[in-house]
């Protein structure tokens, strides 16, 4: 799939970072973008938006990115359950990585994402 035709959901609690990531996605030619401020909001919008990929922060309230992905992987709808996920976080500690990577994700980006890093991760995940 070409990244320009992808449907991307951005789950990020910081409004400035959320706007920054959306801006980067638009510069890459992606137009179908939905945003949410936490995992609970994202879960409620998943079925309506049907993203090809979710970019999610890890540390959010009331539902963090780890719990969001755990619940995503338990959804009854098989296509939604298999949605590709890339974590974005300023936290690159070994403990956080050890928790995040086994959740069946397509990558991990340290925030703030560089445009070329974001593009490369998206292209790899959407193959």
PDB file of N, CA and C in Angstrom, residues 19-67:
ATOM      1  N   UNK A  19      -0.647  17.808  16.776  1.00  0.00           N
ATOM      2  CA  UNK A  19      -0.681  18.690  15.603  1.00  0.00           C
ATOM      3  C   UNK A  19       0.603  18.552  14.775  1.00  0.00           C
ATOM      4  N   UNK A  20       1.744  18.396  15.454  1.00  0.00           N
ATOM      5  CA  UNK A  20       3.025  18.226  14.766  1.00  0.00           C
ATOM      6  C   UNK A  20       3.017  16.952  13.925  1.00  0.00           C
ATOM      7  N   UNK A  21       2.555  15.850  14.506  1.00  0.00           N
ATOM      8  CA  UNK A  21       2.531  14.575  13.786  1.00  0.00           C
ATOM      9  C   UNK A  21       1.563  14.645  12.602  1.00  0.00           C
ATOM     10  N   UNK A  22       0.407  15.245  12.804  1.00  0.00           N
ATOM     11  CA  UNK A  22      -0.555  15.404  11.704  1.00  0.00           C
ATOM     12  C   UNK A  22       0.072  16.234  10.582  1.00  0.00           C
ATOM     13  N   UNK A  23       0.787  17.287  10.950  1.00  0.00           N
ATOM     14  CA  UNK A  23       1.459  18.122   9.957  1.00  0.00           C
ATOM     15  C   UNK A  23       2.482  17.313   9.158  1.00  0.00           C
ATOM     16  N   UNK A  24       3.260  16.485   9.846  1.00  0.00           N
ATOM     17  CA  UNK A  24       4.226  15.625   9.154  1.00  0.00           C
ATOM     18  C   UNK A  24       3.522  14.659   8.202  1.00  0.00           C
ATOM     19  N   UNK A  25       2.429  14.068   8.660  1.00  0.00           N
ATOM     20  CA  UNK A  25       1.687  13.125   7.819  1.00  0.00           C
ATOM     21  C   UNK A  25       1.151  13.817   6.577  1.00  0.00           C
ATOM     22  N   UNK A  26       0.632  15.017   6.740  1.00  0.00           N
ATOM     23  CA  UNK A  26       0.114  15.772   5.591  1.00  0.00           C
ATOM     24  C   UNK A  26       1.241  16.117   4.613  1.00  0.00           C
ATOM     25  N   UNK A  27       2.412  16.452   5.143  1.00  0.00           N
ATOM     26  CA  UNK A  27       3.567  16.743   4.271  1.00  0.00           C
ATOM     27  C   UNK A  27       3.991  15.497   3.488  1.00  0.00           C
ATOM     28  N   UNK A  28       3.700  14.326   4.026  1.00  0.00           N
ATOM     29  CA  UNK A  28       3.995  13.072   3.323  1.00  0.00           C
ATOM     30  C   UNK A  28       2.901  12.709   2.318  1.00  0.00           C
ATOM     31  N   UNK A  29       1.856  13.532   2.261  1.00  0.00           N
ATOM     32  CA  UNK A  29       0.775  13.309   1.301  1.00  0.00           C
ATOM     33  C   UNK A  29      -0.385  12.497   1.837  1.00  0.00           C
ATOM     34  N   UNK A  30      -0.406  12.241   3.134  1.00  0.00           N
ATOM     35  CA  UNK A  30      -1.492  11.461   3.736  1.00  0.00           C
ATOM     36  C   UNK A  30      -2.629  12.415   4.093  1.00  0.00           C
ATOM     37  N   UNK A  31      -3.816  12.098   3.627  1.00  0.00           N
ATOM     38  CA  UNK A  31      -4.972  12.968   3.865  1.00  0.00           C
ATOM     39  C   UNK A  31      -5.986  12.363   4.841  1.00  0.00           C
ATOM     40  N   UNK A  32      -6.108  11.042   4.861  1.00  0.00           N
ATOM     41  CA  UNK A  32      -7.091  10.375   5.726  1.00  0.00           C
ATOM     42  C   UNK A  32      -6.481  10.181   7.113  1.00  0.00           C
ATOM     43  N   UNK A  33      -6.705  11.178   7.984  1.00  0.00           N
ATOM     44  CA  UNK A  33      -6.113  11.169   9.322  1.00  0.00           C
ATOM     45  C   UNK A  33      -7.203  11.424  10.347  1.00  0.00           C
ATOM     46  N   UNK A  34      -7.199  10.635  11.395  1.00  0.00           N
ATOM     47  CA  UNK A  34      -8.105  10.831  12.540  1.00  0.00           C
ATOM     48  C   UNK A  34      -7.224  10.965  13.767  1.00  0.00           C
ATOM     49  N   UNK A  35      -7.615  11.830  14.705  1.00  0.00           N
ATOM     50  CA  UNK A  35      -6.826  12.002  15.922  1.00  0.00           C
ATOM     51  C   UNK A  35      -7.667  11.719  17.160  1.00  0.00           C
ATOM     52  N   UNK A  36      -6.980  11.247  18.196  1.00  0.00           N
ATOM     53  CA  UNK A  36      -7.595  10.979  19.496  1.00  0.00           C
ATOM     54  C   UNK A  36      -6.595  11.370  20.575  1.00  0.00           C
ATOM     55  N   UNK A  37      -7.115  11.748  21.742  1.00  0.00           N
ATOM     56  CA  UNK A  37      -6.248  12.188  22.836  1.00  0.00           C
ATOM     57  C   UNK A  37      -5.855  11.065  23.792  1.00  0.00           C
ATOM     58  N   UNK A  38      -6.472   9.875  23.663  1.00  0.00           N
ATOM     59  CA  UNK A  38      -6.120   8.753  24.532  1.00  0.00           C
ATOM     60  C   UNK A  38      -6.632   7.452  23.930  1.00  0.00           C
ATOM     61  N   UNK A  39      -6.214   6.346  24.523  1.00  0.00           N
ATOM     62  CA  UNK A  39      -6.574   5.034  24.010  1.00  0.00           C
ATOM     63  C   UNK A  39      -8.053   4.728  24.033  1.00  0.00           C
ATOM     64  N   UNK A  40      -8.754   5.199  25.062  1.00  0.00           N
ATOM     65  CA  UNK A  40     -10.195   4.935  25.157  1.00  0.00           C
ATOM     66  C   UNK A  40     -10.937   5.600  24.000  1.00  0.00           C
ATOM     67  N   UNK A  41     -10.586   6.836  23.692  1.00  0.00           N
ATOM     68  CA  UNK A  41     -11.211   7.541  22.564  1.00  0.00           C
ATOM     69  C   UNK A  41     -10.900   6.825  21.253  1.00  0.00           C
ATOM     70  N   UNK A  42      -9.661   6.363  21.127  1.00  0.00           N
ATOM     71  CA  UNK A  42      -9.262   5.666  19.907  1.00  0.00           C
ATOM     72  C   UNK A  42     -10.064   4.382  19.717  1.00  0.00           C
ATOM     73  N   UNK A  43     -10.255   3.619  20.792  1.00  0.00           N
ATOM     74  CA  UNK A  43     -11.033   2.382  20.686  1.00  0.00           C
ATOM     75  C   UNK A  43     -12.453   2.660  20.212  1.00  0.00           C
ATOM     76  N   UNK A  44     -13.030   3.756  20.690  1.00  0.00           N
ATOM     77  CA  UNK A  44     -14.409   4.060  20.303  1.00  0.00           C
ATOM     78  C   UNK A  44     -14.523   4.528  18.847  1.00  0.00           C
ATOM     79  N   UNK A  45     -13.438   5.028  18.265  1.00  0.00           N
ATOM     80  CA  UNK A  45     -13.475   5.493  16.874  1.00  0.00           C
ATOM     81  C   UNK A  45     -12.968   4.475  15.858  1.00  0.00           C
ATOM     82  N   UNK A  46     -12.349   3.411  16.339  1.00  0.00           N
ATOM     83  CA  UNK A  46     -11.720   2.436  15.435  1.00  0.00           C
ATOM     84  C   UNK A  46     -12.675   1.884  14.386  1.00  0.00           C
ATOM     85  N   UNK A  47     -13.822   1.436  14.804  1.00  0.00           N
ATOM     86  CA  UNK A  47     -14.725   0.779  13.869  1.00  0.00           C
ATOM     87  C   UNK A  47     -15.245   1.744  12.811  1.00  0.00           C
ATOM     88  N   UNK A  48     -15.501   2.985  13.190  1.00  0.00           N
ATOM     89  CA  UNK A  48     -15.997   3.966  12.225  1.00  0.00           C
ATOM     90  C   UNK A  48     -14.901   4.396  11.238  1.00  0.00           C
ATOM     91  N   UNK A  49     -13.675   4.586  11.727  1.00  0.00           N
ATOM     92  CA  UNK A  49     -12.596   5.095  10.873  1.00  0.00           C
ATOM     93  C   UNK A  49     -11.858   3.985  10.123  1.00  0.00           C
ATOM     94  N   UNK A  50     -11.724   2.820  10.721  1.00  0.00           N
ATOM     95  CA  UNK A  50     -11.019   1.676  10.136  1.00  0.00           C
ATOM     96  C   UNK A  50      -9.629   2.062   9.614  1.00  0.00           C
ATOM     97  N   UNK A  51      -8.726   2.420  10.523  1.00  0.00           N
ATOM     98  CA  UNK A  51      -7.392   2.837  10.078  1.00  0.00           C
ATOM     99  C   UNK A  51      -6.565   1.671   9.539  1.00  0.00           C
ATOM    100  N   UNK A  52      -5.666   2.001   8.635  1.00  0.00           N
ATOM    101  CA  UNK A  52      -4.687   1.023   8.167  1.00  0.00           C
ATOM    102  C   UNK A  52      -3.549   0.912   9.166  1.00  0.00           C
ATOM    103  N   UNK A  53      -3.322   2.012   9.917  1.00  0.00           N
ATOM    104  CA  UNK A  53      -2.227   2.050  10.867  1.00  0.00           C
ATOM    105  C   UNK A  53      -2.551   3.058  11.961  1.00  0.00           C
ATOM    106  N   UNK A  54      -2.119   2.740  13.179  1.00  0.00           N
ATOM    107  CA  UNK A  54      -2.285   3.644  14.315  1.00  0.00           C
ATOM    108  C   UNK A  54      -0.902   4.042  14.813  1.00  0.00           C
ATOM    109  N   UNK A  55      -0.688   5.350  14.960  1.00  0.00           N
ATOM    110  CA  UNK A  55       0.498   5.886  15.628  1.00  0.00           C
ATOM    111  C   UNK A  55       0.039   6.268  17.017  1.00  0.00           C
ATOM    112  N   UNK A  56       0.578   5.631  18.049  1.00  0.00           N
ATOM    113  CA  UNK A  56       0.106   5.922  19.398  1.00  0.00           C
ATOM    114  C   UNK A  56       1.238   6.214  20.372  1.00  0.00           C
ATOM    115  N   UNK A  57       0.981   7.213  21.195  1.00  0.00           N
ATOM    116  CA  UNK A  57       1.860   7.503  22.325  1.00  0.00           C
ATOM    117  C   UNK A  57       1.706   6.348  23.316  1.00  0.00           C
ATOM    118  N   UNK A  58       2.621   6.246  24.248  1.00  0.00           N
ATOM    119  CA  UNK A  58       2.516   5.200  25.274  1.00  0.00           C
ATOM    120  C   UNK A  58       1.927   5.759  26.556  1.00  0.00           C
ATOM    121  N   UNK A  59       2.451   6.873  27.033  1.00  0.00           N
ATOM    122  CA  UNK A  59       2.038   7.414  28.333  1.00  0.00           C
ATOM    123  C   UNK A  59       0.912   8.436  28.166  1.00  0.00           C
ATOM    124  N   UNK A  60      -0.323   7.985  28.408  1.00  0.00           N
ATOM    125  CA  UNK A  60      -1.519   8.831  28.313  1.00  0.00           C
ATOM    126  C   UNK A  60      -2.480   8.429  29.416  1.00  0.00           C
ATOM    127  N   UNK A  61      -3.397   9.326  29.741  1.00  0.00           N
ATOM    128  CA  UNK A  61      -4.489   9.026  30.673  1.00  0.00           C
ATOM    129  C   UNK A  61      -5.803   9.335  29.987  1.00  0.00           C
ATOM    130  N   UNK A  62      -6.877   8.668  30.260  1.00  0.00           N
ATOM    131  CA  UNK A  62      -7.032   7.602  31.242  1.00  0.00           C
ATOM    132  C   UNK A  62      -6.551   6.233  30.747  1.00  0.00           C
ATOM    133  N   UNK A  63      -6.437   6.030  29.426  1.00  0.00           N
ATOM    134  CA  UNK A  63      -5.949   4.743  28.920  1.00  0.00           C
ATOM    135  C   UNK A  63      -4.661   4.984  28.142  1.00  0.00           C
ATOM    136  N   UNK A  64      -3.578   4.339  28.573  1.00  0.00           N
ATOM    137  CA  UNK A  64      -2.303   4.532  27.894  1.00  0.00           C
ATOM    138  C   UNK A  64      -2.232   3.691  26.617  1.00  0.00           C
ATOM    139  N   UNK A  65      -1.164   3.900  25.868  1.00  0.00           N
ATOM    140  CA  UNK A  65      -1.000   3.213  24.603  1.00  0.00           C
ATOM    141  C   UNK A  65      -0.830   1.713  24.723  1.00  0.00           C
ATOM    142  N   UNK A  66      -0.195   1.269  25.799  1.00  0.00           N
ATOM    143  CA  UNK A  66      -0.013  -0.172  26.000  1.00  0.00           C
ATOM    144  C   UNK A  66      -1.361  -0.866  26.199  1.00  0.00           C
ATOM    145  N   UNK A  67      -2.191  -0.293  27.065  1.00  0.00           N
ATOM    146  CA  UNK A  67      -3.516  -0.874  27.311  1.00  0.00           C
ATOM    147  C   UNK A  67      -4.384  -0.776  26.060  1.00  0.00           C
TER     148      UNK A  67
END
